Amino acid sequence: METRLQAEDIQKTFILYLQGGKKLNVLKRVYLTLGAGECVALTGPSGIGKSTFLRVLYANYKPDSGRVLVFHRGQWINTVEADPYHILDVRRYTIGYVSQFLRVIPRVPALDIVAEPLQRLGLSPDESRLQAQDLLRRLNIPESLWEVSPTTFSGGEQQRINLARSLIYPYSILLLDEPTASLDEKNRAVVIQLIREAVARGTAIVGVFHDREVRETLATREFDVSTEGTE
Amino acid sequence: MIFSKEPLLKVMGMTKYFGDRVGCRDISFELWPGEVLGIVGESGSGKTTLLNTLSYHLEPTRGIILYWSEQQGLVDLGQLSESQIRYLMRTEWGMVRQNPREGLRMRVSAGANIGERLMALGVRHYGRIRKEVQKWLERVEIDTDRANDLPETFSGGMLQRLQIARNLVTQPRLVLMDEPTGGLDVSVQARLLDLLRALVAEFNLSLIVVTHDLAVVRLLTHRLLVMRHGEIVESGLTDQLLDDPHHPYTQLLVSSVIQV
C-alpha cells in the first residue's frame, strides 16, 4: 500500500489571549500513516481533538511541532513549513477537505461553485459544468437550484454542495468532517456510495463519522486521536 | 492557475518614516503570480502607507523591493529611475483607489477613461481602442450603451467596476487595491468580489488588497498580512490566520467580527 500522508509528532496547543492566556492542550504527539485506499475513522469522545487533527492535516491549523508530509505531484512536501503558495497547490491537486461549513461568495450559482475546482485545474468552463451537473444529479440537488447561490440552501443541501466540490476531482487524499451529519437517509446512502467509490479508486481518507452505521460501513480502520498513535 | 517557479514580488525590510514617525517598518513578504494578498489592521496601522511605498508613490526610507518584470526580468525598484518606475506602474502595475473618483477622470466619458490608458501606451488605432473599451465594459458588467456617459452619472458600484476596467485594460500583472469594496452596499460588494475572483483566475493576476473587512479577506485572498503600529504582527495562509490566529492582536481582530 502506497503511503499518501504521514503525520509525525503532532502537538497542538491553543493559547487564548482574550481569556487571560488560557492554554488548551489538544493534541499530544500524534502519529498517523495513511495509505492509498484506506479510510481511517477518527474516534474518541467529543472534544478530544478529532476535528482539530483533520484541520492540522489540511494545514488549516498550524501545529506547535511535528510534520505533516503529503505526497504531492511526485514528491513529499511538509505542509507545516511550506509557503502558502505551495499549500494552496497541495489543496488544488492533492487534498480535498469537506468541512461542516460552506463559505462562498453570495452571488455565485451552485453549479459554478461545484465546477470551480476543475476549472482551477485548467478544464474548460463547459466541461467543468457538465461534470458538476452529473454529480449534482447523483446527489439529488434539484435542477431548479443549480443556477441559484447555495447561501439560501438548507443545511443538507449545503452539505451536499460541499461534498460535490470535493468529490468532483479525484484527490488522492480526502478529509471528511461529518460528511453525512445533516443528510436524510436517502442522501446519506448516496454519499456513502460516492465515498466507497473514491476508496475503491485508491483515495486515502481520514474522516470524523459520528454516525456508527456510516463509520462501520466506510472505515477500514479506526484511530483514537487521544491514545493510539501517540508515542 | 499556472504554477510558477518564481515569485512576482519580493519585499525585504521595507521601511518608511515620516520624520521620526513610523509609517511602516520592516515589511517583508513574497507575492506569487495569480496570488491575492490581503493586508488587514486597524486604521492608522500603516496599510495604505505600505501600498504607497510599495508602488513608489512614497520613497521607502530603506528596504529592497524586487519585481520580476515581464519586459525587463528581475528588477530592483530602488535602482530604477523615476521615469522607469512610472513606465512600470503604467504598464505592468495597476492601482485601484477606495474612492473611484480619485482613480478615474470624472470629466471625460467612461469609454475615454478606459481608452486613454491604451493611448498612453502608444496604441493609436481608433477601431482597436473602441473594441477594447467595449470588451472591458462588458467584462466588468457595464452596459456598453453607457460608454459615452460621464462617470458622474454612474452608481458607486459601477464607478468601482469602471476603475477596475481602466486598470486592467493594459493587462497589468499586479494590481494594488485600497479598500476596493469600502462604502459599497453588501449586494454590490458580492458582485465585485465575484468579478475580482474571476479576473484573477482568467489573467493569472496578482492582487494586493488592503481592507478592514475580514469577509472580503476570507473569500478573496490567499495570503494575509496582519498589521499593527506599522509592523506585520502575523502573516501566512489566509484561512490559517483566520481560523487559528496565534498573535493576540489577530485573535482580537478575528473575535471582533460580528456574526450574522
CSV table of N, CA, C and O in Angstrom, one decimal, chain A residues 12-18 55 58-64 73 79 83-89 91-93 103-108 116 119-122 165, chain B residues 1-5 30 32-35 141 187 190-195 197 218-220 222-223 236-241 243-248 251-252 255:
chain,number,residue,atom,x,y,z
A,12,LYS,N,-0.6,20.1,19.4
A,12,LYS,CA,-1.3,21.4,19.1
A,12,LYS,C,-1.9,21.9,20.4
A,12,LYS,O,-2.7,21.3,21.1
A,13,THR,N,-1.5,23.1,20.7
A,13,THR,CA,-2.0,23.9,21.9
A,13,THR,C,-2.6,25.2,21.4
A,13,THR,O,-2.1,25.8,20.5
A,14,PHE,N,-3.8,25.5,21.9
A,14,PHE,CA,-4.4,26.8,21.6
A,14,PHE,C,-4.1,27.7,22.8
A,14,PHE,O,-4.3,27.3,24.0
A,15,ILE,N,-3.6,28.9,22.5
A,15,ILE,CA,-3.5,29.9,23.6
A,15,ILE,C,-4.5,31.0,23.4
A,15,ILE,O,-4.5,31.6,22.3
A,16,LEU,N,-5.4,31.2,24.3
A,16,LEU,CA,-6.5,32.1,24.1
A,16,LEU,C,-6.2,33.4,24.9
A,16,LEU,O,-6.4,33.5,26.1
A,17,TYR,N,-5.6,34.4,24.1
A,17,TYR,CA,-5.2,35.6,24.8
A,17,TYR,C,-6.3,36.4,25.3
A,17,TYR,O,-6.1,37.2,26.3
A,18,LEU,N,-7.5,36.3,24.7
A,18,LEU,CA,-8.6,37.1,25.1
A,18,LEU,C,-9.2,36.5,26.4
A,18,LEU,O,-10.0,37.1,27.0
A,55,ARG,N,-8.0,19.4,10.7
A,55,ARG,CA,-7.6,20.7,10.2
A,55,ARG,C,-6.1,20.9,10.2
A,55,ARG,O,-5.6,21.6,9.3
A,58,TYR,N,-5.0,19.4,7.0
A,58,TYR,CA,-5.4,20.3,5.9
A,58,TYR,C,-4.5,21.5,5.9
A,58,TYR,O,-4.7,22.4,5.0
A,59,ALA,N,-3.7,21.7,6.9
A,59,ALA,CA,-2.9,23.0,7.1
A,59,ALA,C,-3.8,24.2,7.4
A,59,ALA,O,-3.4,25.3,7.2
A,60,ASN,N,-5.0,23.9,7.9
A,60,ASN,CA,-5.9,25.0,8.3
A,60,ASN,C,-5.5,25.4,9.7
A,60,ASN,O,-5.7,26.6,10.1
A,61,TYR,N,-5.0,24.5,10.5
A,61,TYR,CA,-4.4,24.8,11.8
A,61,TYR,C,-2.9,24.5,11.7
A,61,TYR,O,-2.5,23.6,11.1
A,62,LYS,N,-2.2,25.4,12.4
A,62,LYS,CA,-0.7,25.2,12.5
A,62,LYS,C,-0.3,24.5,13.8
A,62,LYS,O,-0.6,25.1,14.8
A,63,PRO,N,0.2,23.3,13.7
A,63,PRO,CA,0.6,22.7,15.0
A,63,PRO,C,1.8,23.3,15.6
A,63,PRO,O,2.6,24.0,14.9
A,64,ASP,N,2.0,23.1,16.9
A,64,ASP,CA,3.2,23.6,17.6
A,64,ASP,C,4.5,23.0,17.2
A,64,ASP,O,5.5,23.5,17.1
A,73,ARG,N,2.2,15.6,-6.2
A,73,ARG,CA,2.8,15.7,-7.6
A,73,ARG,C,4.2,15.1,-7.6
A,73,ARG,O,5.2,15.8,-8.0
A,79,THR,N,3.6,20.2,4.9
A,79,THR,CA,2.8,21.4,4.9
A,79,THR,C,2.8,22.3,6.1
A,79,THR,O,2.3,23.4,6.1
A,83,ASP,N,5.4,27.2,2.2
A,83,ASP,CA,4.8,28.6,1.9
A,83,ASP,C,3.4,28.4,1.5
A,83,ASP,O,3.0,27.4,0.9
A,84,PRO,N,2.5,29.5,1.8
A,84,PRO,CA,1.1,29.4,1.4
A,84,PRO,C,0.9,29.0,0.0
A,84,PRO,O,0.0,28.3,-0.4
A,85,TYR,N,1.8,29.5,-0.9
A,85,TYR,CA,1.6,29.3,-2.3
A,85,TYR,C,1.7,27.8,-2.6
A,85,TYR,O,0.9,27.3,-3.4
A,86,HIS,N,2.6,27.1,-1.9
A,86,HIS,CA,2.7,25.6,-2.1
A,86,HIS,C,1.6,24.9,-1.4
A,86,HIS,O,1.1,23.9,-1.9
A,87,ILE,N,1.1,25.4,-0.2
A,87,ILE,CA,0.0,24.7,0.4
A,87,ILE,C,-1.3,24.8,-0.4
A,87,ILE,O,-2.0,23.8,-0.6
A,88,LEU,N,-1.5,25.9,-1.1
A,88,LEU,CA,-2.6,26.0,-1.9
A,88,LEU,C,-2.5,25.1,-3.2
A,88,LEU,O,-3.5,24.6,-3.6
A,89,ASP,N,-1.3,24.9,-3.6
A,89,ASP,CA,-1.1,23.9,-4.7
A,89,ASP,C,-1.5,22.5,-4.3
A,89,ASP,O,-2.1,21.8,-5.0
A,91,ARG,N,-3.6,21.8,-2.0
A,91,ARG,CA,-5.1,21.7,-1.9
A,91,ARG,C,-5.7,21.7,-3.3
A,91,ARG,O,-6.8,21.2,-3.4
A,92,ARG,N,-5.1,22.2,-4.3
A,92,ARG,CA,-5.7,22.2,-5.6
A,92,ARG,C,-5.6,20.8,-6.2
A,92,ARG,O,-6.5,20.4,-6.9
A,93,TYR,N,-4.5,20.1,-6.0
A,93,TYR,CA,-4.2,18.9,-6.7
A,93,TYR,C,-4.4,17.6,-5.8
A,93,TYR,O,-4.6,16.5,-6.4
A,103,ARG,N,-18.5,28.1,2.7
A,103,ARG,CA,-18.2,29.5,2.6
A,103,ARG,C,-18.0,29.9,1.2
A,103,ARG,O,-17.1,29.5,0.5
A,104,VAL,N,-19.0,30.7,0.7
A,104,VAL,CA,-18.9,31.1,-0.8
A,104,VAL,C,-19.3,32.5,-1.0
A,104,VAL,O,-20.0,33.1,-0.1
A,105,ILE,N,-18.9,33.1,-2.1
A,105,ILE,CA,-19.4,34.4,-2.5
A,105,ILE,C,-20.9,34.4,-2.8
A,105,ILE,O,-21.3,33.5,-3.6
A,106,PRO,N,-21.7,35.2,-2.1
A,106,PRO,CA,-23.1,35.1,-2.2
A,106,PRO,C,-23.7,35.0,-3.6
A,106,PRO,O,-24.7,34.3,-3.8
A,107,ARG,N,-23.1,35.6,-4.6
A,107,ARG,CA,-23.8,35.7,-5.9
A,107,ARG,C,-23.6,34.5,-6.8
A,107,ARG,O,-24.3,34.3,-7.8
A,108,VAL,N,-22.6,33.6,-6.5
A,108,VAL,CA,-22.2,32.6,-7.4
A,108,VAL,C,-23.1,31.4,-7.4
A,108,VAL,O,-23.4,30.9,-6.3
A,116,GLU,N,-15.9,24.8,-9.9
A,116,GLU,CA,-14.7,25.6,-9.7
A,116,GLU,C,-13.3,24.8,-9.6
A,116,GLU,O,-12.3,25.1,-10.2
A,119,GLN,N,-12.1,23.8,-12.9
A,119,GLN,CA,-11.7,25.0,-13.7
A,119,GLN,C,-10.4,25.5,-13.3
A,119,GLN,O,-9.5,25.9,-14.1
A,120,ARG,N,-10.2,25.5,-12.0
A,120,ARG,CA,-8.9,25.9,-11.4
A,120,ARG,C,-7.7,25.1,-11.9
A,120,ARG,O,-6.6,25.5,-12.0
A,121,LEU,N,-8.0,23.8,-12.3
A,121,LEU,CA,-7.0,22.9,-12.8
A,121,LEU,C,-6.9,23.0,-14.3
A,121,LEU,O,-6.2,22.2,-14.9
A,122,GLY,N,-7.7,23.9,-14.9
A,122,GLY,CA,-7.5,24.2,-16.3
A,122,GLY,C,-8.5,23.6,-17.2
A,122,GLY,O,-8.4,23.7,-18.4
A,165,ARG,N,-18.1,19.5,-4.3
A,165,ARG,CA,-16.9,20.3,-4.6
A,165,ARG,C,-15.6,19.4,-4.4
A,165,ARG,O,-14.6,19.6,-5.0
B,1,MET,N,-5.0,28.3,-12.6
B,1,MET,CA,-3.8,28.9,-12.1
B,1,MET,C,-2.6,28.2,-12.6
B,1,MET,O,-2.5,27.0,-12.4
B,2,ILE,N,-1.6,28.9,-13.1
B,2,ILE,CA,-0.4,28.2,-13.6
B,2,ILE,C,0.6,28.3,-12.5
B,2,ILE,O,0.9,29.3,-11.9
B,3,PHE,N,1.2,27.1,-12.2
B,3,PHE,CA,2.2,27.1,-11.1
B,3,PHE,C,3.5,27.7,-11.6
B,3,PHE,O,4.0,27.4,-12.6
B,4,SER,N,4.0,28.6,-10.8
B,4,SER,CA,5.2,29.4,-11.2
B,4,SER,C,6.3,29.0,-10.2
B,4,SER,O,6.2,28.7,-9.1
B,5,LYS,N,7.5,29.1,-10.8
B,5,LYS,CA,8.7,28.7,-10.0
B,5,LYS,C,9.3,29.9,-9.3
B,5,LYS,O,10.1,29.8,-8.4
B,30,GLU,N,6.5,37.8,0.2
B,30,GLU,CA,6.6,37.5,-1.2
B,30,GLU,C,5.2,37.4,-1.7
B,30,GLU,O,4.2,37.1,-1.0
B,32,TRP,N,3.2,35.7,-5.2
B,32,TRP,CA,3.4,34.9,-6.4
B,32,TRP,C,2.4,35.2,-7.5
B,32,TRP,O,1.3,35.7,-7.2
B,33,PRO,N,2.7,34.8,-8.7
B,33,PRO,CA,1.7,35.1,-9.8
B,33,PRO,C,0.4,34.4,-9.5
B,33,PRO,O,0.3,33.3,-9.1
B,34,GLY,N,-0.7,35.1,-9.7
B,34,GLY,CA,-2.0,34.6,-9.5
B,34,GLY,C,-2.5,34.6,-8.1
B,34,GLY,O,-3.5,34.1,-7.8
B,35,GLU,N,-1.7,35.2,-7.2
B,35,GLU,CA,-2.0,35.2,-5.8
B,35,GLU,C,-2.6,36.5,-5.3
B,35,GLU,O,-2.2,37.5,-5.8
B,141,GLU,N,-19.2,44.2,-16.6
B,141,GLU,CA,-20.6,44.2,-16.5
B,141,GLU,C,-21.2,45.7,-16.5
B,141,GLU,O,-22.1,46.0,-15.7
B,187,SER,N,-24.7,43.9,-1.4
B,187,SER,CA,-25.0,43.1,-2.6
B,187,SER,C,-24.0,43.5,-3.7
B,187,SER,O,-23.6,42.7,-4.5
B,190,ALA,N,-20.7,41.9,-3.1
B,190,ALA,CA,-20.6,40.5,-3.5
B,190,ALA,C,-20.3,40.4,-5.0
B,190,ALA,O,-19.5,39.6,-5.5
B,191,ARG,N,-21.0,41.2,-5.8
B,191,ARG,CA,-20.8,41.2,-7.2
B,191,ARG,C,-19.3,41.6,-7.6
B,191,ARG,O,-18.7,41.0,-8.5
B,192,LEU,N,-18.8,42.6,-6.9
B,192,LEU,CA,-17.4,43.0,-7.2
B,192,LEU,C,-16.4,41.9,-6.8
B,192,LEU,O,-15.5,41.6,-7.5
B,193,LEU,N,-16.7,41.2,-5.7
B,193,LEU,CA,-15.8,40.1,-5.2
B,193,LEU,C,-15.8,39.0,-6.3
B,193,LEU,O,-14.7,38.5,-6.6
B,194,ASP,N,-17.0,38.7,-6.7
B,194,ASP,CA,-17.1,37.6,-7.7
B,194,ASP,C,-16.3,38.0,-9.0
B,194,ASP,O,-15.6,37.2,-9.5
B,195,LEU,N,-16.5,39.3,-9.4
B,195,LEU,CA,-15.8,39.8,-10.6
B,195,LEU,C,-14.3,39.7,-10.4
B,195,LEU,O,-13.5,39.2,-11.3
B,197,ARG,N,-12.5,37.8,-8.4
B,197,ARG,CA,-12.0,36.5,-8.4
B,197,ARG,C,-11.9,35.9,-9.7
B,197,ARG,O,-11.0,35.2,-10.1
B,218,ARG,N,-11.5,36.6,3.6
B,218,ARG,CA,-11.7,35.1,3.5
B,218,ARG,C,-12.1,34.7,2.1
B,218,ARG,O,-11.6,33.7,1.6
B,219,LEU,N,-12.9,35.4,1.5
B,219,LEU,CA,-13.4,35.0,0.2
B,219,LEU,C,-12.5,35.3,-1.0
B,219,LEU,O,-12.5,34.7,-2.0
B,220,LEU,N,-11.6,36.3,-0.8
B,220,LEU,CA,-10.8,36.7,-2.0
B,220,LEU,C,-9.3,36.4,-1.9
B,220,LEU,O,-8.7,36.1,-2.9
B,222,HIS,N,-5.5,34.8,-0.7
B,222,HIS,CA,-4.9,33.5,-0.4
B,222,HIS,C,-3.9,33.7,0.8
B,222,HIS,O,-3.7,32.8,1.5
B,223,ARG,N,-3.3,34.8,0.9
B,223,ARG,CA,-2.3,35.1,1.8
B,223,ARG,C,-2.6,36.4,2.6
B,223,ARG,O,-3.2,37.3,2.0
B,236,GLY,N,0.7,34.8,6.8
B,236,GLY,CA,0.6,33.4,6.4
B,236,GLY,C,-0.7,33.1,5.5
B,236,GLY,O,-1.3,34.0,5.0
B,237,LEU,N,-1.0,31.8,5.4
B,237,LEU,CA,-2.1,31.4,4.7
B,237,LEU,C,-3.4,32.0,5.3
B,237,LEU,O,-3.6,31.9,6.5
B,238,THR,N,-4.3,32.6,4.4
B,238,THR,CA,-5.4,33.3,5.0
B,238,THR,C,-6.3,32.5,5.9
B,238,THR,O,-6.6,32.9,7.0
B,239,ASP,N,-6.7,31.3,5.5
B,239,ASP,CA,-7.7,30.6,6.3
B,239,ASP,C,-7.0,30.1,7.6
B,239,ASP,O,-7.7,30.0,8.7
B,240,GLN,N,-5.7,29.9,7.6
B,240,GLN,CA,-5.0,29.5,8.8
B,240,GLN,C,-5.0,30.7,9.8
B,240,GLN,O,-5.2,30.5,11.0
B,241,LEU,N,-4.7,31.9,9.3
B,241,LEU,CA,-4.7,33.0,10.2
B,241,LEU,C,-6.0,33.3,10.8
B,241,LEU,O,-6.1,33.7,11.9
B,243,ASP,N,-8.6,31.1,11.1
B,243,ASP,CA,-9.2,30.1,12.0
B,243,ASP,C,-8.3,29.7,13.1
B,243,ASP,O,-8.7,29.1,14.1
B,244,ASP,N,-7.0,30.0,13.0
B,244,ASP,CA,-6.0,29.6,14.1
B,244,ASP,C,-5.1,30.8,14.3
B,244,ASP,O,-3.9,30.6,14.1
B,245,PRO,N,-5.6,31.9,14.7
B,245,PRO,CA,-4.7,33.1,14.9
B,245,PRO,C,-3.8,32.9,16.1
B,245,PRO,O,-4.3,32.4,17.1
B,246,HIS,N,-2.5,33.2,15.9
B,246,HIS,CA,-1.6,32.9,17.0
B,246,HIS,C,-1.2,34.2,17.8
B,246,HIS,O,-1.0,34.2,19.0
B,247,HIS,N,-1.3,35.3,17.1
B,247,HIS,CA,-0.9,36.6,17.8
B,247,HIS,C,-2.1,37.2,18.5
B,247,HIS,O,-3.2,37.1,18.0
B,248,PRO,N,-1.9,37.7,19.7
B,248,PRO,CA,-3.0,38.3,20.5
B,248,PRO,C,-3.8,39.3,19.7
B,248,PRO,O,-5.1,39.3,19.7
B,251,GLN,N,-6.0,37.5,17.2
B,251,GLN,CA,-7.2,36.9,17.9
B,251,GLN,C,-8.2,38.0,18.2
B,251,GLN,O,-9.4,37.7,18.0
B,252,LEU,N,-7.8,39.1,18.6
B,252,LEU,CA,-8.7,40.2,18.9
B,252,LEU,C,-9.5,40.6,17.6
B,252,LEU,O,-10.7,40.7,17.6
B,255,SER,N,-12.0,37.8,16.6
B,255,SER,CA,-13.1,37.7,17.5
B,255,SER,C,-14.0,38.9,17.5
B,255,SER,O,-15.1,38.8,18.1
